[in-house]
Amino acid sequence: MESFSSKDMAMKVQKKFLSHMANKSVVQMFIDDTSSEILDELYRVSKEYSGNRTEAQKVIKDLIKVAVKIGVLFRHNRFNAEELKLAQDFKKKLHQGAMTAISFYEVEFTFDKTVMSEILTDCRDMLLKLVDKHLTPKSHGRINHVFNHYSDPELLSSLYSPEGPFRPNLTKICTGLNTLVEEDKL
């Protein structure tokens, strides 16, 4: 079995480009045990769906890089009042997405790939607007890469297929999302 750990990757990312600005606690603020488990399941889904281990690792690495960079921006008070409002709106939309994902999992035959895809696309657009003045075009590309990958309607349909191969992954993802919602982290 392949040994992939989003926690290890998060630490590598942090060491690579944030060592002078952030420390381990900043990474752990975003990549706690529950988040790590969700990321590991997202990686497994991506790897199996695409058949490409390298691409799956790149998507998760991009997600971690973006999360850590945004965390550093928050920690260093780089957002103005308007951007903080947008950040709150983004957090609400992300929370709505998590609740929708959980609901589609828990209530049979309710999954709608268009709804889920639109929520993820809205999150992407809000996040791009939030970091517009703060991150490089390369980081904007990472945001697009992550959200475009996971908002793919065919990937979402495969993930939510009741008898599909990703049902165990979806169960773990939704369990983790539930935990984050209950702990008010999402």
Short mmCIF file of N, CA and C in Angstrom, two decimals:
data_model
loop_
_atom_site.label_atom_id
_atom_site.label_comp_id
_atom_site.label_asym_id
_atom_site.label_seq_id
_atom_site.Cartn_x
_atom_site.Cartn_y
_atom_site.Cartn_z
N MET A 1 0.85 -1.19 0.00
CA MET A 1 0.00 0.00 0.00
C MET A 1 0.89 1.25 0.00
N GLU A 2 0.49 2.20 -0.77
CA GLU A 2 1.24 3.44 -0.90
C GLU A 2 1.16 4.25 0.38
N SER A 3 2.27 4.86 0.76
CA SER A 3 2.27 5.66 1.98
C SER A 3 2.22 7.13 1.61
N PHE A 4 1.03 7.68 1.59
CA PHE A 4 0.81 9.09 1.32
C PHE A 4 0.16 9.70 2.55
N SER A 5 0.70 10.82 3.00
CA SER A 5 0.13 11.49 4.16
C SER A 5 0.06 12.98 3.88
N SER A 6 -1.14 13.53 3.95
CA SER A 6 -1.30 14.96 3.72
C SER A 6 -0.61 15.76 4.81
N LYS A 7 -0.53 15.21 6.02
CA LYS A 7 0.18 15.91 7.10
C LYS A 7 1.67 16.06 6.77
N ASP A 8 2.26 14.98 6.26
CA ASP A 8 3.66 15.05 5.87
C ASP A 8 3.86 16.05 4.73
N MET A 9 2.95 16.01 3.77
CA MET A 9 3.05 16.95 2.65
C MET A 9 2.87 18.38 3.14
N ALA A 10 1.97 18.59 4.07
CA ALA A 10 1.76 19.94 4.61
C ALA A 10 3.03 20.45 5.27
N MET A 11 3.70 19.59 5.98
CA MET A 11 4.95 20.00 6.63
C MET A 11 6.02 20.31 5.59
N LYS A 12 6.09 19.51 4.52
CA LYS A 12 7.06 19.79 3.46
C LYS A 12 6.79 21.13 2.80
N VAL A 13 5.51 21.38 2.53
CA VAL A 13 5.13 22.65 1.92
C VAL A 13 5.51 23.80 2.83
N GLN A 14 5.18 23.66 4.10
CA GLN A 14 5.47 24.72 5.07
C GLN A 14 6.97 24.97 5.13
N LYS A 15 7.75 23.94 5.17
CA LYS A 15 9.20 24.10 5.25
C LYS A 15 9.75 24.75 4.00
N LYS A 16 9.16 24.42 2.87
CA LYS A 16 9.69 24.89 1.59
C LYS A 16 9.55 26.39 1.40
N PHE A 17 8.36 26.93 1.67
CA PHE A 17 8.18 28.35 1.30
C PHE A 17 7.65 29.25 2.40
N LEU A 18 7.43 28.72 3.56
CA LEU A 18 6.93 29.57 4.63
C LEU A 18 7.78 29.53 5.89
N SER A 19 8.95 28.97 5.81
CA SER A 19 9.74 28.79 7.02
C SER A 19 10.06 30.10 7.72
N HIS A 20 10.18 31.19 6.98
CA HIS A 20 10.51 32.46 7.63
C HIS A 20 9.27 33.20 8.12
N MET A 21 8.08 32.79 7.70
CA MET A 21 6.87 33.51 8.09
C MET A 21 5.98 32.71 9.02
N ALA A 22 6.03 31.42 8.92
CA ALA A 22 5.10 30.59 9.67
C ALA A 22 5.86 29.49 10.39
N ASN A 23 5.17 28.88 11.31
CA ASN A 23 5.76 27.76 12.00
C ASN A 23 4.79 26.59 11.97
N LYS A 24 5.17 25.52 12.59
CA LYS A 24 4.37 24.30 12.58
C LYS A 24 2.94 24.54 13.05
N SER A 25 2.75 25.42 14.01
CA SER A 25 1.41 25.65 14.55
C SER A 25 0.48 26.27 13.50
N VAL A 26 1.02 27.07 12.59
CA VAL A 26 0.18 27.65 11.52
C VAL A 26 -0.32 26.54 10.61
N VAL A 27 0.58 25.63 10.23
CA VAL A 27 0.16 24.51 9.38
C VAL A 27 -0.86 23.66 10.11
N GLN A 28 -0.61 23.36 11.39
CA GLN A 28 -1.53 22.51 12.14
C GLN A 28 -2.87 23.19 12.37
N MET A 29 -2.90 24.53 12.33
CA MET A 29 -4.16 25.24 12.49
C MET A 29 -5.11 24.87 11.34
N PHE A 30 -4.56 24.62 10.17
CA PHE A 30 -5.37 24.27 9.01
C PHE A 30 -5.36 22.78 8.72
N ILE A 31 -4.29 22.11 9.07
CA ILE A 31 -4.16 20.70 8.75
C ILE A 31 -4.10 19.91 10.06
N ASP A 32 -5.22 19.89 10.77
CA ASP A 32 -5.29 19.09 11.99
C ASP A 32 -5.57 17.64 11.60
N ASP A 33 -5.74 16.78 12.58
CA ASP A 33 -5.94 15.36 12.29
C ASP A 33 -7.16 15.11 11.42
N THR A 34 -8.26 15.77 11.73
CA THR A 34 -9.50 15.57 10.96
C THR A 34 -9.33 16.06 9.53
N SER A 35 -8.77 17.25 9.38
CA SER A 35 -8.54 17.78 8.02
C SER A 35 -7.60 16.88 7.24
N SER A 36 -6.59 16.37 7.92
CA SER A 36 -5.63 15.48 7.28
C SER A 36 -6.32 14.22 6.76
N GLU A 37 -7.22 13.67 7.56
CA GLU A 37 -7.95 12.48 7.14
C GLU A 37 -8.82 12.77 5.92
N ILE A 38 -9.46 13.93 5.90
CA ILE A 38 -10.28 14.33 4.75
C ILE A 38 -9.40 14.47 3.51
N LEU A 39 -8.26 15.15 3.67
CA LEU A 39 -7.35 15.32 2.55
C LEU A 39 -6.83 13.99 2.02
N ASP A 40 -6.54 13.07 2.93
CA ASP A 40 -6.07 11.75 2.52
C ASP A 40 -7.14 11.04 1.69
N GLU A 41 -8.39 11.14 2.09
CA GLU A 41 -9.48 10.52 1.32
C GLU A 41 -9.68 11.21 -0.02
N LEU A 42 -9.58 12.54 -0.04
CA LEU A 42 -9.68 13.27 -1.31
C LEU A 42 -8.55 12.85 -2.25
N TYR A 43 -7.38 12.66 -1.70
CA TYR A 43 -6.25 12.17 -2.50
C TYR A 43 -6.57 10.80 -3.09
N ARG A 44 -7.05 9.89 -2.27
CA ARG A 44 -7.35 8.53 -2.75
C ARG A 44 -8.41 8.56 -3.85
N VAL A 45 -9.44 9.38 -3.67
CA VAL A 45 -10.47 9.50 -4.69
C VAL A 45 -9.87 10.04 -5.99
N SER A 46 -9.08 11.09 -5.88
CA SER A 46 -8.46 11.68 -7.07
C SER A 46 -7.56 10.69 -7.78
N LYS A 47 -6.76 9.97 -6.99
CA LYS A 47 -5.83 9.00 -7.58
C LYS A 47 -6.59 7.89 -8.31
N GLU A 48 -7.61 7.35 -7.67
CA GLU A 48 -8.36 6.27 -8.30
C GLU A 48 -9.17 6.77 -9.50
N TYR A 49 -9.77 7.95 -9.36
CA TYR A 49 -10.60 8.48 -10.43
C TYR A 49 -9.76 8.82 -11.66
N SER A 50 -8.63 9.49 -11.44
CA SER A 50 -7.81 9.93 -12.57
C SER A 50 -6.84 8.85 -13.03
N GLY A 51 -6.52 7.92 -12.14
CA GLY A 51 -5.53 6.91 -12.47
C GLY A 51 -4.12 7.49 -12.50
N ASN A 52 -3.96 8.66 -11.91
CA ASN A 52 -2.69 9.37 -11.98
C ASN A 52 -2.27 9.81 -10.58
N ARG A 53 -1.35 9.08 -9.99
CA ARG A 53 -0.89 9.37 -8.63
C ARG A 53 -0.24 10.75 -8.54
N THR A 54 0.56 11.10 -9.53
CA THR A 54 1.25 12.40 -9.53
C THR A 54 0.26 13.55 -9.55
N GLU A 55 -0.76 13.45 -10.37
CA GLU A 55 -1.78 14.50 -10.46
C GLU A 55 -2.55 14.61 -9.14
N ALA A 56 -2.89 13.48 -8.55
CA ALA A 56 -3.61 13.49 -7.27
C ALA A 56 -2.77 14.16 -6.19
N GLN A 57 -1.48 13.87 -6.16
CA GLN A 57 -0.61 14.51 -5.17
C GLN A 57 -0.50 16.01 -5.43
N LYS A 58 -0.45 16.39 -6.69
CA LYS A 58 -0.34 17.81 -7.05
C LYS A 58 -1.58 18.59 -6.60
N VAL A 59 -2.76 18.00 -6.79
CA VAL A 59 -3.99 18.67 -6.37
C VAL A 59 -3.99 18.90 -4.86
N ILE A 60 -3.64 17.89 -4.09
CA ILE A 60 -3.62 18.02 -2.64
C ILE A 60 -2.51 19.00 -2.21
N LYS A 61 -1.37 18.91 -2.84
CA LYS A 61 -0.28 19.83 -2.52
C LYS A 61 -0.70 21.27 -2.80
N ASP A 62 -1.38 21.50 -3.92
CA ASP A 62 -1.88 22.85 -4.24
C ASP A 62 -2.88 23.32 -3.20
N LEU A 63 -3.77 22.42 -2.77
CA LEU A 63 -4.77 22.77 -1.77
C LEU A 63 -4.08 23.18 -0.46
N ILE A 64 -3.10 22.41 -0.05
CA ILE A 64 -2.38 22.70 1.20
C ILE A 64 -1.64 24.03 1.08
N LYS A 65 -0.96 24.25 -0.03
CA LYS A 65 -0.22 25.50 -0.22
C LYS A 65 -1.15 26.70 -0.12
N VAL A 66 -2.29 26.62 -0.77
CA VAL A 66 -3.23 27.74 -0.75
C VAL A 66 -3.76 27.96 0.67
N ALA A 67 -4.14 26.89 1.35
CA ALA A 67 -4.67 27.02 2.71
C ALA A 67 -3.64 27.65 3.65
N VAL A 68 -2.41 27.22 3.56
CA VAL A 68 -1.37 27.75 4.43
C VAL A 68 -1.10 29.22 4.10
N LYS A 69 -1.02 29.54 2.82
CA LYS A 69 -0.77 30.93 2.43
C LYS A 69 -1.88 31.85 2.92
N ILE A 70 -3.11 31.43 2.79
CA ILE A 70 -4.23 32.25 3.26
C ILE A 70 -4.16 32.39 4.79
N GLY A 71 -3.80 31.30 5.45
CA GLY A 71 -3.64 31.36 6.90
C GLY A 71 -2.57 32.36 7.31
N VAL A 72 -1.49 32.40 6.58
CA VAL A 72 -0.42 33.36 6.87
C VAL A 72 -0.91 34.78 6.63
N LEU A 73 -1.65 34.99 5.55
CA LEU A 73 -2.19 36.33 5.28
C LEU A 73 -3.09 36.78 6.43
N PHE A 74 -3.94 35.89 6.91
CA PHE A 74 -4.83 36.23 8.04
C PHE A 74 -4.01 36.53 9.29
N ARG A 75 -3.05 35.66 9.55
CA ARG A 75 -2.26 35.80 10.76
C ARG A 75 -1.49 37.13 10.80
N HIS A 76 -1.11 37.60 9.63
CA HIS A 76 -0.35 38.84 9.55
C HIS A 76 -1.22 40.03 9.16
N ASN A 77 -2.53 39.89 9.35
CA ASN A 77 -3.50 40.98 9.13
C ASN A 77 -3.33 41.69 7.78
N ARG A 78 -3.26 40.92 6.72
CA ARG A 78 -3.05 41.49 5.39
C ARG A 78 -4.35 41.85 4.67
N PHE A 79 -5.48 41.43 5.21
CA PHE A 79 -6.75 41.69 4.56
C PHE A 79 -7.38 42.96 5.11
N ASN A 80 -7.92 43.79 4.20
CA ASN A 80 -8.64 45.00 4.63
C ASN A 80 -10.07 44.63 5.01
N ALA A 81 -10.86 45.60 5.42
CA ALA A 81 -12.23 45.35 5.91
C ALA A 81 -13.10 44.70 4.83
N GLU A 82 -12.99 45.19 3.62
CA GLU A 82 -13.79 44.62 2.52
C GLU A 82 -13.40 43.16 2.27
N GLU A 83 -12.10 42.89 2.31
CA GLU A 83 -11.63 41.53 2.10
C GLU A 83 -12.03 40.62 3.26
N LEU A 84 -12.03 41.15 4.47
CA LEU A 84 -12.48 40.34 5.61
C LEU A 84 -13.95 39.98 5.49
N LYS A 85 -14.75 40.89 4.97
CA LYS A 85 -16.17 40.60 4.71
C LYS A 85 -16.29 39.48 3.67
N LEU A 86 -15.48 39.59 2.62
CA LEU A 86 -15.48 38.55 1.58
C LEU A 86 -15.02 37.21 2.17
N ALA A 87 -14.05 37.26 3.07
CA ALA A 87 -13.58 36.04 3.71
C ALA A 87 -14.69 35.39 4.53
N GLN A 88 -15.48 36.21 5.22
CA GLN A 88 -16.62 35.67 5.98
C GLN A 88 -17.65 35.05 5.03
N ASP A 89 -17.90 35.71 3.90
CA ASP A 89 -18.83 35.16 2.91
C ASP A 89 -18.30 33.83 2.35
N PHE A 90 -16.99 33.78 2.12
CA PHE A 90 -16.37 32.54 1.64
C PHE A 90 -16.54 31.43 2.68
N LYS A 91 -16.30 31.76 3.94
CA LYS A 91 -16.44 30.77 5.01
C LYS A 91 -17.89 30.25 5.07
N LYS A 92 -18.86 31.15 4.92
CA LYS A 92 -20.26 30.73 4.91
C LYS A 92 -20.56 29.80 3.74
N LYS A 93 -20.02 30.14 2.56
CA LYS A 93 -20.25 29.33 1.36
C LYS A 93 -19.57 27.97 1.52
N LEU A 94 -18.38 27.95 2.11
CA LEU A 94 -17.69 26.69 2.35
C LEU A 94 -18.48 25.83 3.34
N HIS A 95 -19.02 26.47 4.38
CA HIS A 95 -19.86 25.77 5.36
C HIS A 95 -21.10 25.20 4.66
N GLN A 96 -21.72 26.01 3.80
CA GLN A 96 -22.89 25.54 3.04
C GLN A 96 -22.50 24.34 2.18
N GLY A 97 -21.32 24.40 1.57
CA GLY A 97 -20.86 23.28 0.75
C GLY A 97 -20.67 22.02 1.57
N ALA A 98 -20.10 22.16 2.76
CA ALA A 98 -19.90 21.00 3.62
C ALA A 98 -21.25 20.41 4.04
N MET A 99 -22.17 21.28 4.43
CA MET A 99 -23.49 20.80 4.85
C MET A 99 -24.23 20.13 3.68
N THR A 100 -24.08 20.68 2.49
CA THR A 100 -24.70 20.09 1.30
C THR A 100 -24.08 18.74 0.99
N ALA A 101 -22.76 18.66 1.07
CA ALA A 101 -22.07 17.40 0.82
C ALA A 101 -22.54 16.32 1.80
N ILE A 102 -22.65 16.69 3.06
CA ILE A 102 -23.11 15.75 4.09
C ILE A 102 -24.56 15.34 3.84
N SER A 103 -25.39 16.29 3.51
CA SER A 103 -26.80 16.01 3.25
C SER A 103 -26.97 15.07 2.06
N PHE A 104 -26.23 15.34 0.98
CA PHE A 104 -26.31 14.47 -0.20
C PHE A 104 -25.86 13.05 0.14
N TYR A 105 -24.93 12.92 1.06
CA TYR A 105 -24.45 11.61 1.47
C TYR A 105 -25.49 10.90 2.35
N GLU A 106 -26.07 11.65 3.29
CA GLU A 106 -26.96 11.04 4.28
C GLU A 106 -28.35 10.74 3.74
N VAL A 107 -28.84 11.54 2.81
CA VAL A 107 -30.19 11.36 2.29
C VAL A 107 -30.10 10.77 0.88
N GLU A 108 -30.48 9.51 0.76
CA GLU A 108 -30.36 8.82 -0.52
C GLU A 108 -31.14 9.52 -1.63
N PHE A 109 -30.59 9.45 -2.82
CA PHE A 109 -31.21 9.95 -4.06
C PHE A 109 -31.42 11.47 -4.06
N THR A 110 -30.65 12.20 -3.26
CA THR A 110 -30.78 13.66 -3.28
C THR A 110 -29.60 14.31 -3.99
N PHE A 111 -28.56 13.55 -4.29
CA PHE A 111 -27.36 14.13 -4.88
C PHE A 111 -27.67 14.81 -6.21
N ASP A 112 -27.17 16.01 -6.34
CA ASP A 112 -27.31 16.79 -7.57
C ASP A 112 -25.94 17.35 -7.92
N LYS A 113 -25.33 16.78 -8.96
CA LYS A 113 -23.97 17.18 -9.31
C LYS A 113 -23.88 18.65 -9.70
N THR A 114 -24.95 19.20 -10.26
CA THR A 114 -24.94 20.61 -10.65
C THR A 114 -24.87 21.51 -9.43
N VAL A 115 -25.65 21.20 -8.40
CA VAL A 115 -25.65 22.00 -7.18
C VAL A 115 -24.28 21.98 -6.52
N MET A 116 -23.71 20.78 -6.37
CA MET A 116 -22.41 20.65 -5.72
C MET A 116 -21.33 21.35 -6.54
N SER A 117 -21.36 21.18 -7.82
CA SER A 117 -20.37 21.81 -8.70
C SER A 117 -20.47 23.34 -8.63
N GLU A 118 -21.70 23.86 -8.60
CA GLU A 118 -21.89 25.31 -8.52
C GLU A 118 -21.39 25.88 -7.19
N ILE A 119 -21.61 25.17 -6.10
CA ILE A 119 -21.11 25.63 -4.80
C ILE A 119 -19.59 25.71 -4.83
N LEU A 120 -18.96 24.68 -5.36
CA LEU A 120 -17.49 24.68 -5.42
C LEU A 120 -16.97 25.78 -6.36
N THR A 121 -17.66 26.00 -7.46
CA THR A 121 -17.26 27.06 -8.39
C THR A 121 -17.43 28.43 -7.73
N ASP A 122 -18.52 28.62 -6.99
CA ASP A 122 -18.71 29.88 -6.26
C ASP A 122 -17.61 30.10 -5.22
N CYS A 123 -17.24 29.02 -4.52
CA CYS A 123 -16.15 29.11 -3.54
C CYS A 123 -14.85 29.52 -4.23
N ARG A 124 -14.58 28.90 -5.36
CA ARG A 124 -13.37 29.24 -6.12
C ARG A 124 -13.34 30.71 -6.48
N ASP A 125 -14.46 31.20 -7.03
CA ASP A 125 -14.52 32.60 -7.47
C ASP A 125 -14.36 33.57 -6.30
N MET A 126 -14.96 33.24 -5.17
CA MET A 126 -14.83 34.10 -3.98
C MET A 126 -13.39 34.10 -3.47
N LEU A 127 -12.78 32.94 -3.46
CA LEU A 127 -11.40 32.84 -2.98
C LEU A 127 -10.44 33.59 -3.90
N LEU A 128 -10.64 33.46 -5.19
CA LEU A 128 -9.80 34.20 -6.14
C LEU A 128 -9.93 35.71 -5.94
N LYS A 129 -11.13 36.15 -5.69
CA LYS A 129 -11.35 37.58 -5.45
C LYS A 129 -10.68 38.01 -4.14
N LEU A 130 -10.77 37.17 -3.13
CA LEU A 130 -10.17 37.47 -1.82
C LEU A 130 -8.66 37.66 -1.92
N VAL A 131 -8.00 36.78 -2.64
CA VAL A 131 -6.53 36.80 -2.68
C VAL A 131 -5.97 37.55 -3.89
N ASP A 132 -6.84 38.17 -4.65
CA ASP A 132 -6.45 38.81 -5.90
C ASP A 132 -5.20 39.67 -5.77
N LYS A 133 -5.17 40.54 -4.76
CA LYS A 133 -4.05 41.48 -4.59
C LYS A 133 -2.91 40.90 -3.75
N HIS A 134 -3.09 39.72 -3.21
CA HIS A 134 -2.13 39.20 -2.24
C HIS A 134 -1.26 38.05 -2.76
N LEU A 135 -1.80 37.26 -3.66
CA LEU A 135 -1.06 36.10 -4.14
C LEU A 135 -0.74 36.23 -5.62
N THR A 136 0.25 35.48 -6.04
CA THR A 136 0.74 35.55 -7.41
C THR A 136 -0.21 34.80 -8.36
N PRO A 137 -0.07 35.06 -9.66
CA PRO A 137 -0.86 34.29 -10.63
C PRO A 137 -0.64 32.78 -10.51
N LYS A 138 0.55 32.39 -10.09
CA LYS A 138 0.81 30.96 -9.88
C LYS A 138 -0.10 30.40 -8.79
N SER A 139 -0.28 31.15 -7.71
CA SER A 139 -1.19 30.72 -6.64
C SER A 139 -2.63 30.73 -7.12
N HIS A 140 -2.99 31.70 -7.94
CA HIS A 140 -4.34 31.73 -8.51
C HIS A 140 -4.55 30.47 -9.35
N GLY A 141 -3.53 30.06 -10.08
CA GLY A 141 -3.60 28.83 -10.85
C GLY A 141 -3.81 27.61 -9.97
N ARG A 142 -3.17 27.62 -8.80
CA ARG A 142 -3.36 26.51 -7.85
C ARG A 142 -4.81 26.45 -7.37
N ILE A 143 -5.37 27.61 -7.07
CA ILE A 143 -6.76 27.66 -6.62
C ILE A 143 -7.67 27.11 -7.72
N ASN A 144 -7.47 27.58 -8.94
CA ASN A 144 -8.26 27.06 -10.06
C ASN A 144 -8.09 25.56 -10.22
N HIS A 145 -6.85 25.08 -10.11
CA HIS A 145 -6.56 23.67 -10.27
C HIS A 145 -7.36 22.83 -9.26
N VAL A 146 -7.32 23.22 -8.00
CA VAL A 146 -8.00 22.46 -6.94
C VAL A 146 -9.51 22.47 -7.15
N PHE A 147 -10.07 23.66 -7.28
CA PHE A 147 -11.53 23.75 -7.37
C PHE A 147 -12.07 23.18 -8.68
N ASN A 148 -11.35 23.37 -9.78
CA ASN A 148 -11.81 22.80 -11.05
C ASN A 148 -11.75 21.28 -11.00
N HIS A 149 -10.75 20.75 -10.32
CA HIS A 149 -10.63 19.30 -10.20
C HIS A 149 -11.82 18.71 -9.42
N TYR A 150 -12.08 19.28 -8.25
CA TYR A 150 -13.11 18.70 -7.40
C TYR A 150 -14.53 19.12 -7.76
N SER A 151 -14.69 20.12 -8.61
CA SER A 151 -16.04 20.49 -9.04
C SER A 151 -16.43 19.80 -10.34
N ASP A 152 -15.57 18.92 -10.85
CA ASP A 152 -15.87 18.15 -12.06
C ASP A 152 -17.13 17.31 -11.82
N PRO A 153 -18.20 17.56 -12.57
CA PRO A 153 -19.45 16.83 -12.33
C PRO A 153 -19.31 15.31 -12.43
N GLU A 154 -18.43 14.83 -13.31
CA GLU A 154 -18.27 13.38 -13.44
C GLU A 154 -17.55 12.80 -12.22
N LEU A 155 -16.56 13.51 -11.70
CA LEU A 155 -15.90 13.08 -10.47
C LEU A 155 -16.90 13.05 -9.32
N LEU A 156 -17.70 14.12 -9.22
CA LEU A 156 -18.70 14.18 -8.15
C LEU A 156 -19.72 13.05 -8.27
N SER A 157 -20.15 12.76 -9.50
CA SER A 157 -21.10 11.66 -9.71
C SER A 157 -20.50 10.33 -9.30
N SER A 158 -19.24 10.11 -9.63
CA SER A 158 -18.58 8.87 -9.23
C SER A 158 -18.46 8.79 -7.71
N LEU A 159 -18.11 9.91 -7.10
CA LEU A 159 -17.94 9.95 -5.65
C LEU A 159 -19.25 9.64 -4.93
N TYR A 160 -20.35 10.16 -5.44
CA TYR A 160 -21.64 10.00 -4.77
C TYR A 160 -22.46 8.81 -5.25
N SER A 161 -21.92 8.02 -6.14
CA SER A 161 -22.63 6.84 -6.62
C SER A 161 -22.86 5.88 -5.45
N PRO A 162 -24.15 5.57 -5.15
CA PRO A 162 -24.46 4.75 -3.96
C PRO A 162 -23.73 3.40 -3.93
N GLU A 163 -23.56 2.79 -5.06
CA GLU A 163 -22.90 1.49 -5.11
C GLU A 163 -21.50 1.60 -5.70
N GLY A 164 -21.02 2.82 -5.85
CA GLY A 164 -19.74 3.05 -6.49
C GLY A 164 -18.54 2.72 -5.62
N PRO A 165 -17.37 2.71 -6.23
CA PRO A 165 -16.15 2.33 -5.52
C PRO A 165 -15.68 3.37 -4.49
N PHE A 166 -16.24 4.58 -4.56
CA PHE A 166 -15.78 5.64 -3.67
C PHE A 166 -16.66 5.83 -2.44
N ARG A 167 -17.63 4.95 -2.26
CA ARG A 167 -18.55 5.10 -1.12
C ARG A 167 -17.81 5.09 0.23
N PRO A 168 -16.84 4.18 0.44
CA PRO A 168 -16.10 4.22 1.72
C PRO A 168 -15.34 5.53 1.90
N ASN A 169 -14.78 6.05 0.80
CA ASN A 169 -14.06 7.33 0.88
C ASN A 169 -15.02 8.46 1.24
N LEU A 170 -16.18 8.45 0.60
CA LEU A 170 -17.18 9.48 0.86
C LEU A 170 -17.65 9.42 2.31
N THR A 171 -17.81 8.22 2.83
CA THR A 171 -18.21 8.06 4.23
C THR A 171 -17.18 8.73 5.15
N LYS A 172 -15.90 8.48 4.92
CA LYS A 172 -14.85 9.08 5.75
C LYS A 172 -14.78 10.59 5.56
N ILE A 173 -14.95 11.06 4.34
CA ILE A 173 -14.94 12.50 4.06
C ILE A 173 -16.07 13.17 4.82
N CYS A 174 -17.28 12.63 4.72
CA CYS A 174 -18.44 13.24 5.37
C CYS A 174 -18.36 13.14 6.89
N THR A 175 -17.80 12.06 7.40
CA THR A 175 -17.59 11.94 8.84
C THR A 175 -16.65 13.05 9.31
N GLY A 176 -15.58 13.26 8.56
CA GLY A 176 -14.64 14.33 8.89
C GLY A 176 -15.27 15.70 8.79
N LEU A 177 -16.05 15.93 7.73
CA LEU A 177 -16.73 17.22 7.57
C LEU A 177 -17.69 17.46 8.73
N ASN A 178 -18.40 16.41 9.13
CA ASN A 178 -19.31 16.52 10.27
C ASN A 178 -18.56 16.94 11.52
N THR A 179 -17.41 16.33 11.74
CA THR A 179 -16.59 16.67 12.91
C THR A 179 -16.16 18.14 12.86
N LEU A 180 -15.68 18.60 11.70
CA LEU A 180 -15.26 19.99 11.56
C LEU A 180 -16.41 20.96 11.79
N VAL A 181 -17.60 20.59 11.30
CA VAL A 181 -18.78 21.45 11.50
C VAL A 181 -19.14 21.49 12.98
N GLU A 182 -19.17 20.32 13.63
CA GLU A 182 -19.52 20.25 15.06
C GLU A 182 -18.53 21.02 15.92
N GLU A 183 -17.25 21.02 15.53
CA GLU A 183 -16.22 21.73 16.30
C GLU A 183 -16.13 23.20 15.87
N ASP A 184 -17.03 23.61 15.00
CA ASP A 184 -17.09 24.98 14.49
C ASP A 184 -15.79 25.42 13.81
N LYS A 185 -15.15 24.47 13.14
CA LYS A 185 -13.93 24.76 12.39
C LYS A 185 -14.22 24.98 10.91
N LEU A 186 -15.47 24.72 10.53
CA LEU A 186 -15.85 24.87 9.13
C LEU A 186 -17.22 25.51 9.04
#
